[in-house]
């Protein structure tokens, strides 16, 4: 029963605009729709993250596979490893039934959630600062003067520091993949 409850609730996590339940996609179509390679989809299948059906020997993906791929790719964009995604999917698929193991997974998910909250805060702060920088750039361009005021110079210096922090986070995200 846990399996069914978690799956029903997990369905809300993927996509509000899910395609028809009976729709099918070839590997080429799904790869194109998600801007990934067919090799990527086969790799995810090898890692047991996706399980397409076979129709006359060809892989076909249904709406559930499509939603699952969207979820995996979203996690990857946020810096989660395939192992992290496997851990989540094991729970939503009902493969984890042991109370002790569920408790461990829950603790792991709490750590992931806290990391996401920190990233969201960092993104919001960086976005606001970059918006301010864009306004200053626009103002500077409108003045059409090559002279930069002390205030503008300080802001550009500040922007360089944020750029360095942003690149550090990006490097950390890519290293964790």
Coordinates of N, CA, C and O in Angstrom, one line a residue:
X1 N 0.8 -1.2 0.0 CA 0.0 0.0 0.0 C 0.9 1.3 0.0 O 0.5 2.2 -0.6
X2 N 2.0 1.2 0.7 CA 2.9 2.3 0.7 C 3.3 2.7 -0.7 O 3.4 3.8 -1.1
X3 N 3.6 1.7 -1.5 CA 4.0 1.8 -2.9 C 3.0 2.7 -3.7 O 3.4 3.6 -4.3
X4 N 1.8 2.3 -3.6 CA 0.7 3.0 -4.3 C 0.5 4.4 -3.8 O 0.4 5.4 -4.6
X5 N 0.6 4.6 -2.5 CA 0.4 6.0 -1.9 C 1.6 6.9 -2.4 O 1.3 8.0 -2.7
X6 N 2.8 6.4 -2.3 CA 3.9 7.3 -2.7 C 3.9 7.6 -4.1 O 4.1 8.7 -4.6
X7 N 3.5 6.6 -5.0 CA 3.5 6.8 -6.4 C 2.4 7.8 -6.7 O 2.6 8.7 -7.5
X8 N 1.2 7.8 -6.1 CA 0.2 8.7 -6.4 C 0.6 10.1 -6.0 O 0.4 11.1 -6.7
X9 N 1.3 10.3 -4.8 CA 1.7 11.6 -4.4 C 2.9 12.0 -5.3 O 3.0 13.2 -5.6
X10 N 3.7 11.1 -5.7 CA 4.9 11.5 -6.5 C 4.5 11.9 -7.9 O 5.1 12.7 -8.5
X11 N 3.3 11.5 -8.4 CA 2.8 11.9 -9.6 C 2.6 13.4 -9.7 O 2.8 14.0 -10.8
X12 N 2.4 14.0 -8.6 CA 2.2 15.5 -8.5 C 3.5 16.2 -8.7 O 3.6 17.4 -9.0
X13 N 4.7 15.5 -8.5 CA 6.0 16.1 -8.5 C 6.4 16.3 -10.0 O 7.3 17.1 -10.2
X14 N 5.9 15.6 -10.9 CA 6.5 15.7 -12.3 C 6.0 16.8 -13.2 O 6.6 17.8 -13.4
X15 N 4.8 16.7 -13.7 CA 4.4 17.6 -14.7 C 2.9 17.8 -14.6 O 2.1 16.8 -14.7
X16 N 2.5 19.0 -14.6 CA 1.0 19.3 -14.5 C 0.4 19.2 -15.9 O -0.8 19.1 -16.1
X17 N 1.3 19.3 -16.9 CA 0.8 19.2 -18.3 C 1.2 17.9 -19.0 O 1.8 17.9 -20.0
X18 N 0.9 16.8 -18.3 CA 1.3 15.5 -18.8 C 0.5 15.2 -20.1 O -0.7 15.5 -20.2
X19 N 1.1 14.5 -21.0 CA 0.4 14.1 -22.2 C -0.6 13.0 -21.9 O -0.7 12.4 -20.8
X20 N -1.3 12.6 -23.0 CA -2.3 11.5 -22.8 C -1.7 10.3 -22.3 O -0.6 9.9 -22.6
X21 N -2.4 9.6 -21.5 CA -1.9 8.3 -20.9 C -1.5 7.3 -21.9 O -0.6 6.5 -21.7
X22 N -2.2 7.2 -23.0 CA -1.9 6.1 -24.0 C -0.9 6.5 -25.1 O -0.7 5.8 -26.0
X23 N -0.4 7.7 -25.0 CA 0.6 8.2 -26.0 C 1.9 7.4 -25.8 O 2.3 7.0 -24.8
X24 N 2.6 7.2 -27.0 CA 3.8 6.5 -27.0 C 4.8 7.3 -27.9 O 4.5 8.0 -28.8
X25 N 6.1 7.2 -27.5 CA 7.2 7.9 -28.2 C 8.3 7.0 -28.5 O 8.6 6.1 -27.7
X26 N 8.9 7.1 -29.6 CA 10.1 6.4 -29.9 C 11.3 7.0 -29.2 O 11.2 8.1 -28.7
X27 N 12.4 6.3 -29.2 CA 13.6 6.8 -28.5 C 14.0 8.1 -29.1 O 14.4 9.1 -28.5
X28 N 13.9 8.2 -30.5 CA 14.3 9.4 -31.2 C 13.4 10.6 -30.8 O 13.9 11.7 -30.6
X29 N 12.1 10.3 -30.8 CA 11.2 11.4 -30.5 C 11.4 11.9 -29.0 O 11.4 13.1 -28.8
X30 N 11.6 11.0 -28.1 CA 11.7 11.4 -26.7 C 13.1 12.2 -26.6 O 13.1 13.2 -25.9
X31 N 14.1 11.7 -27.2 CA 15.4 12.4 -27.1 C 15.3 13.8 -27.7 O 15.8 14.7 -27.1
X32 N 14.6 13.9 -28.8 CA 14.4 15.2 -29.4 C 13.6 16.1 -28.5 O 13.9 17.3 -28.3
X33 N 12.5 15.6 -28.0 CA 11.6 16.4 -27.1 C 12.4 17.0 -25.9 O 12.0 18.0 -25.4
X34 N 13.3 16.2 -25.4 CA 14.0 16.6 -24.1 C 15.4 17.1 -24.4 O 16.2 17.4 -23.5
X35 N 15.8 17.2 -25.7 CA 17.1 17.7 -26.1 C 18.2 16.9 -25.4 O 19.1 17.5 -24.8
X36 N 18.1 15.6 -25.5 CA 19.1 14.7 -25.0 C 19.4 13.7 -26.2 O 18.7 13.7 -27.2
X37 N 20.4 12.9 -26.1 CA 20.7 11.9 -27.1 C 20.0 10.6 -26.8 O 19.7 10.3 -25.6
X38 N 19.8 9.8 -27.8 CA 19.3 8.5 -27.7 C 20.3 7.7 -26.8 O 19.8 6.9 -26.0
X39 N 21.5 8.0 -26.9 CA 22.5 7.3 -26.0 C 22.3 7.6 -24.6 O 22.4 6.7 -23.7
X40 N 21.9 8.8 -24.3 CA 21.5 9.2 -22.9 C 20.4 8.3 -22.4 O 20.4 7.8 -21.3
X41 N 19.4 8.2 -23.2 CA 18.2 7.4 -22.8 C 18.6 6.0 -22.6 O 18.1 5.3 -21.6
X42 N 19.4 5.4 -23.5 CA 19.9 4.0 -23.3 C 20.7 3.9 -22.0 O 20.6 2.9 -21.3
X43 N 21.5 4.9 -21.7 CA 22.3 4.9 -20.5 C 21.4 4.9 -19.3 O 21.6 4.1 -18.3
X44 N 20.3 5.7 -19.3 CA 19.4 5.8 -18.2 C 18.7 4.4 -18.0 O 18.4 4.0 -16.9
X45 N 18.4 3.8 -19.2 CA 17.8 2.4 -19.1 C 18.8 1.4 -18.5 O 18.4 0.6 -17.6
X46 N 20.1 1.5 -18.9 CA 21.1 0.6 -18.3 C 21.2 0.8 -16.8 O 21.5 -0.1 -16.1
X47 N 21.0 2.1 -16.4 CA 21.1 2.4 -14.9 C 19.8 2.1 -14.2 O 19.6 2.4 -13.0
X48 N 18.8 1.6 -15.0 CA 17.5 1.2 -14.5 C 16.7 2.4 -13.9 O 15.9 2.3 -13.0
X49 N 16.9 3.6 -14.6 CA 16.2 4.8 -14.2 C 14.9 4.8 -15.1 O 13.9 5.4 -14.8
X50 N 15.1 4.3 -16.3 CA 13.9 4.2 -17.3 C 13.8 2.8 -17.7 O 14.7 2.0 -17.7
X51 N 12.5 2.4 -18.0 CA 12.2 1.0 -18.4 C 11.2 1.1 -19.6 O 10.0 0.8 -19.4
X52 N 11.7 1.4 -20.8 CA 10.8 1.5 -21.9 C 10.2 0.1 -22.3 O 10.9 -0.9 -22.0
X53 N 9.1 0.1 -22.9 CA 8.5 -1.2 -23.4 C 9.1 -1.4 -24.8 O 9.8 -0.5 -25.3
X54 N 8.9 -2.6 -25.3 CA 9.4 -2.9 -26.6 C 8.2 -3.2 -27.5 O 7.3 -3.9 -27.1
X55 N 8.3 -2.6 -28.7 CA 7.3 -2.8 -29.7 C 8.0 -3.2 -31.0 O 8.7 -2.4 -31.6
X56 N 7.8 -4.5 -31.4 CA 8.5 -5.0 -32.5 C 10.0 -4.8 -32.4 O 10.7 -4.4 -33.4
X57 N 10.6 -4.9 -31.2 CA 12.0 -4.8 -31.0 C 12.5 -3.4 -30.7 O 13.6 -3.2 -30.3
X58 N 11.6 -2.4 -30.9 CA 12.0 -1.0 -30.7 C 11.6 -0.5 -29.4 O 10.5 -0.9 -28.9
X59 N 12.4 0.4 -28.8 CA 12.0 1.0 -27.5 C 10.8 2.0 -27.7 O 10.9 2.8 -28.6
X60 N 9.8 1.9 -26.9 CA 8.8 2.9 -26.9 C 8.6 3.3 -25.4 O 8.6 2.6 -24.5
X61 N 8.3 4.6 -25.3 CA 8.2 5.3 -24.0 C 6.8 5.8 -23.9 O 6.2 6.4 -24.8
X62 N 6.2 5.6 -22.7 CA 4.8 6.0 -22.4 C 4.9 7.3 -21.6 O 5.9 7.9 -21.3
X63 N 3.7 7.8 -21.2 CA 3.6 9.0 -20.5 C 4.3 9.0 -19.1 O 4.9 9.9 -18.7
X64 N 4.3 7.8 -18.5 CA 5.0 7.6 -17.2 C 6.5 7.7 -17.4 O 7.2 8.4 -16.7
X65 N 7.0 7.1 -18.5 CA 8.4 7.3 -18.8 C 8.8 8.7 -19.1 O 9.9 9.2 -18.7
X66 N 8.0 9.4 -19.8 CA 8.2 10.8 -20.1 C 8.3 11.7 -18.9 O 9.2 12.5 -18.7
X67 N 7.3 11.5 -18.0 CA 7.3 12.2 -16.7 C 8.5 11.9 -15.9 O 9.1 12.8 -15.3
X68 N 8.9 10.6 -15.9 CA 10.1 10.2 -15.1 C 11.3 10.8 -15.7 O 12.2 11.3 -14.9
X69 N 11.5 10.9 -17.0 CA 12.6 11.5 -17.6 C 12.7 13.0 -17.3 O 13.7 13.5 -16.9
X70 N 11.5 13.6 -17.3 CA 11.5 15.1 -16.9 C 12.0 15.3 -15.5 O 12.7 16.2 -15.2
X71 N 11.6 14.4 -14.6 CA 12.0 14.4 -13.2 C 13.5 14.2 -13.1 O 14.2 14.9 -12.4
X72 N 14.0 13.2 -13.8 CA 15.4 12.9 -13.7 C 16.2 14.1 -14.2 O 17.2 14.5 -13.6
X73 N 15.9 14.7 -15.3 CA 16.6 15.8 -15.9 C 16.5 17.0 -15.1 O 17.5 17.8 -15.0
X74 N 15.4 17.2 -14.4 CA 15.2 18.4 -13.5 C 16.2 18.2 -12.4 O 16.9 19.1 -12.0
X75 N 16.3 17.0 -11.8 CA 17.2 16.7 -10.7 C 18.6 16.9 -11.2 O 19.4 17.5 -10.4
X76 N 19.0 16.5 -12.4 CA 20.3 16.7 -12.9 C 20.6 18.2 -13.0 O 21.7 18.6 -12.7
X77 N 19.7 19.0 -13.5 CA 19.9 20.4 -13.7 C 20.2 21.1 -12.4 O 20.9 22.1 -12.3
X78 N 19.6 20.5 -11.3 CA 19.8 21.1 -10.0 C 21.0 20.5 -9.3 O 21.3 20.8 -8.1
X79 N 21.8 19.7 -10.0 CA 23.0 19.2 -9.4 C 23.0 17.8 -8.8 O 24.0 17.4 -8.2
X80 N 21.9 17.2 -8.8 CA 21.8 15.8 -8.2 C 22.4 14.8 -9.1 O 22.3 14.9 -10.3
X81 N 23.1 13.8 -8.5 CA 23.7 12.7 -9.3 C 22.6 11.7 -9.7 O 21.5 11.7 -9.1
X82 N 23.0 10.9 -10.6 CA 22.0 9.8 -11.0 C 21.8 8.9 -9.8 O 20.7 8.4 -9.6
X83 N 22.8 8.7 -8.9 CA 22.6 7.9 -7.7 C 21.6 8.6 -6.8 O 20.8 7.9 -6.2
X84 N 21.6 9.9 -6.7 CA 20.6 10.6 -5.9 C 19.2 10.4 -6.4 O 18.3 10.1 -5.7
X85 N 19.1 10.5 -7.7 CA 17.8 10.3 -8.4 C 17.4 8.9 -8.2 O 16.2 8.6 -8.0
X86 N 18.3 7.9 -8.3 CA 17.9 6.5 -8.1 C 17.3 6.3 -6.7 O 16.4 5.6 -6.5
X87 N 17.9 7.0 -5.7 CA 17.5 6.9 -4.3 C 16.0 7.4 -4.2 O 15.2 6.8 -3.5
X88 N 15.7 8.5 -4.9 CA 14.4 9.0 -4.8 C 13.4 8.1 -5.5 O 12.3 7.7 -5.0
X89 N 13.8 7.6 -6.7 CA 12.9 6.8 -7.5 C 12.7 5.4 -6.9 O 11.6 4.9 -7.0
X90 N 13.7 4.9 -6.2 CA 13.5 3.6 -5.5 C 12.4 3.8 -4.5 O 11.6 2.8 -4.3
X91 N 12.3 4.9 -3.8 CA 11.2 5.1 -2.8 C 9.9 5.3 -3.6 O 8.9 4.6 -3.2
X92 N 9.8 6.2 -4.6 CA 8.6 6.4 -5.3 C 8.1 5.2 -6.0 O 6.9 5.0 -6.2
X93 N 9.0 4.3 -6.4 CA 8.6 3.1 -7.1 C 8.2 2.0 -6.2 O 7.7 0.9 -6.6
X94 N 8.4 2.2 -4.9 CA 8.0 1.2 -3.9 C 9.0 0.1 -3.7 O 8.7 -0.9 -3.0
X95 N 10.2 0.3 -4.1 CA 11.3 -0.7 -3.9 C 11.8 -0.7 -2.5 O 12.4 -1.7 -2.1
X96 N 11.6 0.4 -1.8 CA 12.1 0.5 -0.4 C 10.9 0.3 0.5 O 10.0 1.2 0.5
X97 N 10.8 -0.8 1.2 CA 9.7 -1.1 2.1 C 10.1 -1.1 3.5 O 9.3 -0.9 4.4
X98 N 11.4 -1.4 3.8 CA 11.8 -1.5 5.2 C 11.7 -0.1 5.9 O 12.1 0.9 5.4
X99 N 11.1 -0.2 7.1 CA 10.9 1.0 7.9 C 12.3 1.7 8.2 O 12.4 2.9 8.1
X100 N 13.3 0.9 8.5 CA 14.6 1.5 8.8 C 15.2 2.1 7.6 O 15.8 3.2 7.7
X101 N 15.1 1.5 6.4 CA 15.6 2.1 5.2 C 14.9 3.3 4.8 O 15.5 4.3 4.3
X102 N 13.6 3.3 5.0 CA 12.8 4.5 4.7 C 13.2 5.7 5.6 O 13.3 6.8 5.1
X103 N 13.5 5.4 6.8 CA 13.9 6.4 7.7 C 15.2 7.0 7.3 O 15.4 8.2 7.3
X104 N 16.2 6.1 6.8 CA 17.5 6.6 6.3 C 17.3 7.5 5.1 O 17.9 8.5 4.9
X105 N 16.4 7.0 4.2 CA 16.1 7.8 3.0 C 15.5 9.2 3.3 O 15.8 10.2 2.8
X106 N 14.6 9.1 4.3 CA 14.0 10.4 4.7 C 15.0 11.4 5.2 O 15.0 12.6 4.9
X107 N 16.0 10.9 6.0 CA 17.0 11.8 6.5 C 17.9 12.3 5.3 O 18.2 13.5 5.3
X108 N 18.2 11.5 4.4 CA 18.9 11.9 3.2 C 18.2 12.9 2.4 O 18.7 13.9 1.9
X109 N 16.9 12.8 2.3 CA 16.0 13.7 1.6 C 16.0 15.1 2.3 O 16.0 16.1 1.7
X110 N 16.0 15.0 3.6 CA 16.0 16.3 4.4 C 17.3 17.1 4.1 O 17.2 18.3 3.9
X111 N 18.4 16.4 3.9 CA 19.7 17.0 3.6 C 19.5 17.6 2.2 O 20.0 18.8 1.9
X112 N 19.0 16.9 1.2 CA 18.8 17.4 -0.1 C 17.9 18.6 -0.1 O 18.2 19.6 -0.8
X113 N 16.8 18.6 0.6 CA 15.9 19.7 0.7 C 16.6 20.9 1.2 O 16.4 22.0 0.7
X114 N 17.4 20.8 2.3 CA 18.1 21.9 2.8 C 19.1 22.5 1.8 O 19.2 23.7 1.7
X115 N 19.7 21.6 1.1 CA 20.6 22.1 0.0 C 19.9 22.9 -1.1 O 20.3 23.9 -1.6
X116 N 18.7 22.4 -1.4 CA 17.9 23.1 -2.4 C 17.4 24.5 -1.9 O 17.4 25.5 -2.7
X117 N 17.1 24.5 -0.6 CA 16.6 25.8 -0.1 C 17.8 26.8 -0.1 O 17.6 28.0 -0.4
X118 N 19.0 26.3 0.2 CA 20.2 27.2 0.2 C 20.4 27.7 -1.2 O 20.7 28.9 -1.4
X119 N 20.3 26.8 -2.2 CA 20.5 27.2 -3.6 C 19.5 28.2 -4.0 O 19.8 29.2 -4.7
X120 N 18.2 28.0 -3.6 CA 17.2 28.9 -4.0 C 17.5 30.3 -3.4 O 17.4 31.3 -4.1
X121 N 17.9 30.4 -2.2 CA 18.3 31.6 -1.6 C 19.4 32.3 -2.3 O 19.4 33.5 -2.6
X122 N 20.4 31.5 -2.6 CA 21.6 32.0 -3.3 C 21.2 32.5 -4.7 O 21.6 33.6 -5.2
X123 N 20.3 31.8 -5.4 CA 19.8 32.2 -6.7 C 19.0 33.5 -6.6 O 19.2 34.4 -7.5
X124 N 18.2 33.6 -5.6 CA 17.4 34.8 -5.5 C 18.3 36.0 -5.2 O 18.1 37.1 -5.8
X125 N 19.3 35.9 -4.3 CA 20.2 36.9 -4.0 C 21.0 37.3 -5.3 O 21.1 38.5 -5.6
X126 N 21.5 36.4 -5.9 CA 22.3 36.6 -7.1 C 21.5 37.3 -8.2 O 21.9 38.2 -8.9
X127 N 20.2 36.8 -8.4 CA 19.4 37.4 -9.4 C 19.1 38.9 -9.1 O 19.2 39.7 -10.1
X128 N 18.8 39.2 -7.9 CA 18.5 40.6 -7.5 C 19.8 41.4 -7.8 O 19.7 42.5 -8.3
X129 N 20.9 40.9 -7.4 CA 22.2 41.7 -7.6 C 22.5 41.9 -9.1 O 22.9 42.9 -9.5
X130 N 22.2 40.8 -9.9 CA 22.4 40.9 -11.3 C 21.4 41.9 -12.0 O 21.8 42.6 -12.9
X131 N 20.2 41.9 -11.5 CA 19.2 42.9 -12.0 C 19.7 44.3 -11.7 O 19.6 45.2 -12.6
X132 N 20.2 44.5 -10.5 CA 20.7 45.8 -10.2 C 21.9 46.2 -11.1 O 22.0 47.3 -11.6
X133 N 22.7 45.2 -11.3 CA 23.9 45.4 -12.2 C 23.4 45.8 -13.7 O 23.9 46.7 -14.3
X134 N 22.3 45.1 -14.1 CA 21.8 45.4 -15.5 C 21.3 46.8 -15.6 O 21.5 47.5 -16.6
X135 N 20.6 47.3 -14.5 CA 20.1 48.7 -14.5 C 21.3 49.6 -14.5 O 21.3 50.6 -15.3
X136 N 22.4 49.3 -13.8 CA 23.5 50.2 -13.8 C 24.2 50.2 -15.2 O 24.7 51.2 -15.7
X137 N 24.3 49.0 -15.8 CA 24.8 48.9 -17.2 C 24.0 49.8 -18.1 O 24.6 50.5 -18.9
X138 N 22.7 49.6 -18.1 CA 21.8 50.4 -18.9 C 22.0 51.9 -18.7 O 22.1 52.7 -19.7
X139 N 22.1 52.3 -17.5 CA 22.4 53.7 -17.2 C 23.7 54.2 -17.7 O 23.8 55.2 -18.3
X140 N 24.7 53.3 -17.6 CA 26.0 53.7 -18.1 C 26.0 53.8 -19.6 O 26.6 54.7 -20.2
X141 N 25.3 52.9 -20.3 CA 25.2 52.9 -21.7 C 24.5 54.2 -22.2 O 24.9 54.8 -23.2
X142 N 23.4 54.5 -21.5 CA 22.6 55.7 -21.8 C 23.4 57.0 -21.7 O 23.2 57.9 -22.5
X143 N 24.3 57.0 -20.7 CA 25.2 58.2 -20.6 C 26.1 58.3 -21.7 O 26.6 59.4 -22.0
X144 N 26.4 57.2 -22.4 CA 27.3 57.1 -23.5 C 28.6 57.8 -23.3 O 29.2 58.5 -24.1
X145 N 29.1 57.7 -22.1 CA 30.3 58.2 -21.7 C 31.2 57.1 -21.3 O 30.8 56.1 -20.7
X146 N 32.5 57.2 -21.6 CA 33.4 56.2 -21.2 C 33.9 56.3 -19.8 O 34.6 55.4 -19.3
X147 N 33.5 57.4 -19.1 CA 33.9 57.6 -17.8 C 33.0 56.8 -16.8 O 31.7 56.8 -17.1
X148 N 33.5 56.2 -15.9 CA 32.7 55.4 -14.9 C 32.9 56.0 -13.5 O 34.0 56.3 -13.1
X149 N 31.7 56.3 -12.9 CA 31.7 56.9 -11.6 C 32.3 55.9 -10.6 O 32.3 54.7 -10.8
X150 N 32.6 56.5 -9.4 CA 33.2 55.6 -8.3 C 32.1 54.6 -7.9 O 32.4 53.4 -7.6
X151 N 30.8 55.0 -7.8 CA 29.7 54.1 -7.5 C 29.6 53.0 -8.5 O 29.5 51.8 -8.1
X152 N 29.6 53.3 -9.8 CA 29.6 52.3 -10.8 C 30.7 51.3 -10.8 O 30.6 50.1 -10.9
X153 N 31.9 51.9 -10.5 CA 33.1 51.0 -10.4 C 33.0 50.0 -9.3 O 33.4 48.9 -9.4
X154 N 32.5 50.5 -8.1 CA 32.3 49.6 -7.0 C 31.3 48.5 -7.3 O 31.5 47.4 -6.9
X155 N 30.2 48.9 -8.0 CA 29.2 47.9 -8.4 C 29.8 46.8 -9.3 O 29.6 45.6 -9.2
X156 N 30.6 47.3 -10.3 CA 31.2 46.3 -11.2 C 32.2 45.4 -10.5 O 32.3 44.2 -10.8
X157 N 32.9 46.0 -9.5 CA 33.8 45.1 -8.7 C 33.0 44.1 -7.9 O 33.3 42.9 -7.8
X158 N 31.8 44.6 -7.4 CA 30.9 43.7 -6.7 C 30.4 42.6 -7.6 O 30.3 41.4 -7.2
X159 N 30.1 43.0 -8.8 CA 29.6 42.0 -9.8 C 30.6 40.9 -10.1 O 30.3 39.7 -10.3
X160 N 31.9 41.3 -10.2 CA 32.9 40.3 -10.4 C 33.0 39.3 -9.3 O 33.2 38.1 -9.5
X161 N 32.8 39.8 -8.1 CA 32.8 38.9 -6.9 C 31.7 37.9 -7.0 O 31.9 36.7 -6.8
X162 N 30.5 38.4 -7.4 CA 29.3 37.5 -7.5 C 29.6 36.5 -8.7 O 29.2 35.3 -8.6
X163 N 30.2 37.0 -9.7 CA 30.5 36.1 -10.9 C 31.4 34.9 -10.4 O 31.2 33.8 -10.8
X164 N 32.4 35.3 -9.6 CA 33.3 34.2 -9.1 C 32.6 33.2 -8.2 O 32.8 32.0 -8.4
X165 N 31.7 33.7 -7.4 CA 30.9 32.8 -6.5 C 30.0 31.9 -7.4 O 29.9 30.7 -7.2
X166 N 29.3 32.6 -8.4 CA 28.4 31.8 -9.3 C 29.2 30.7 -10.0 O 28.7 29.6 -10.1
X167 N 30.3 31.1 -10.5 CA 31.1 30.1 -11.2 C 31.6 28.9 -10.3 O 31.6 27.8 -10.7
X168 N 31.9 29.3 -9.1 CA 32.2 28.2 -8.1 C 31.1 27.2 -7.9 O 31.3 26.0 -7.9
X169 N 29.9 27.8 -7.7 CA 28.7 26.9 -7.6 C 28.5 26.0 -8.8 O 28.2 24.9 -8.8
X170 N 28.6 26.7 -10.0 CA 28.5 25.9 -11.3 C 29.5 24.8 -11.3 O 29.2 23.7 -11.7
X171 N 30.8 25.1 -11.0 CA 31.8 24.1 -11.0 C 31.5 23.0 -10.1 O 31.6 21.8 -10.4
X172 N 31.0 23.3 -8.9 CA 30.6 22.3 -7.9 C 29.5 21.4 -8.4 O 29.5 20.2 -8.3
X173 N 28.5 22.0 -9.1 CA 27.4 21.3 -9.6 C 27.9 20.3 -10.7 O 27.5 19.2 -10.8
X174 N 28.7 20.8 -11.6 CA 29.2 20.0 -12.7 C 30.1 18.9 -12.2 O 30.1 17.8 -12.7
X175 N 30.9 19.2 -11.1 CA 31.7 18.1 -10.6 C 30.9 17.0 -9.9 O 31.3 15.9 -9.9
X176 N 29.7 17.4 -9.4 CA 28.9 16.4 -8.7 C 28.1 15.5 -9.6 O 27.5 14.5 -9.2
X177 N 28.1 15.8 -10.9 CA 27.3 15.1 -11.9 C 27.9 13.7 -12.2 O 28.9 13.3 -12.2

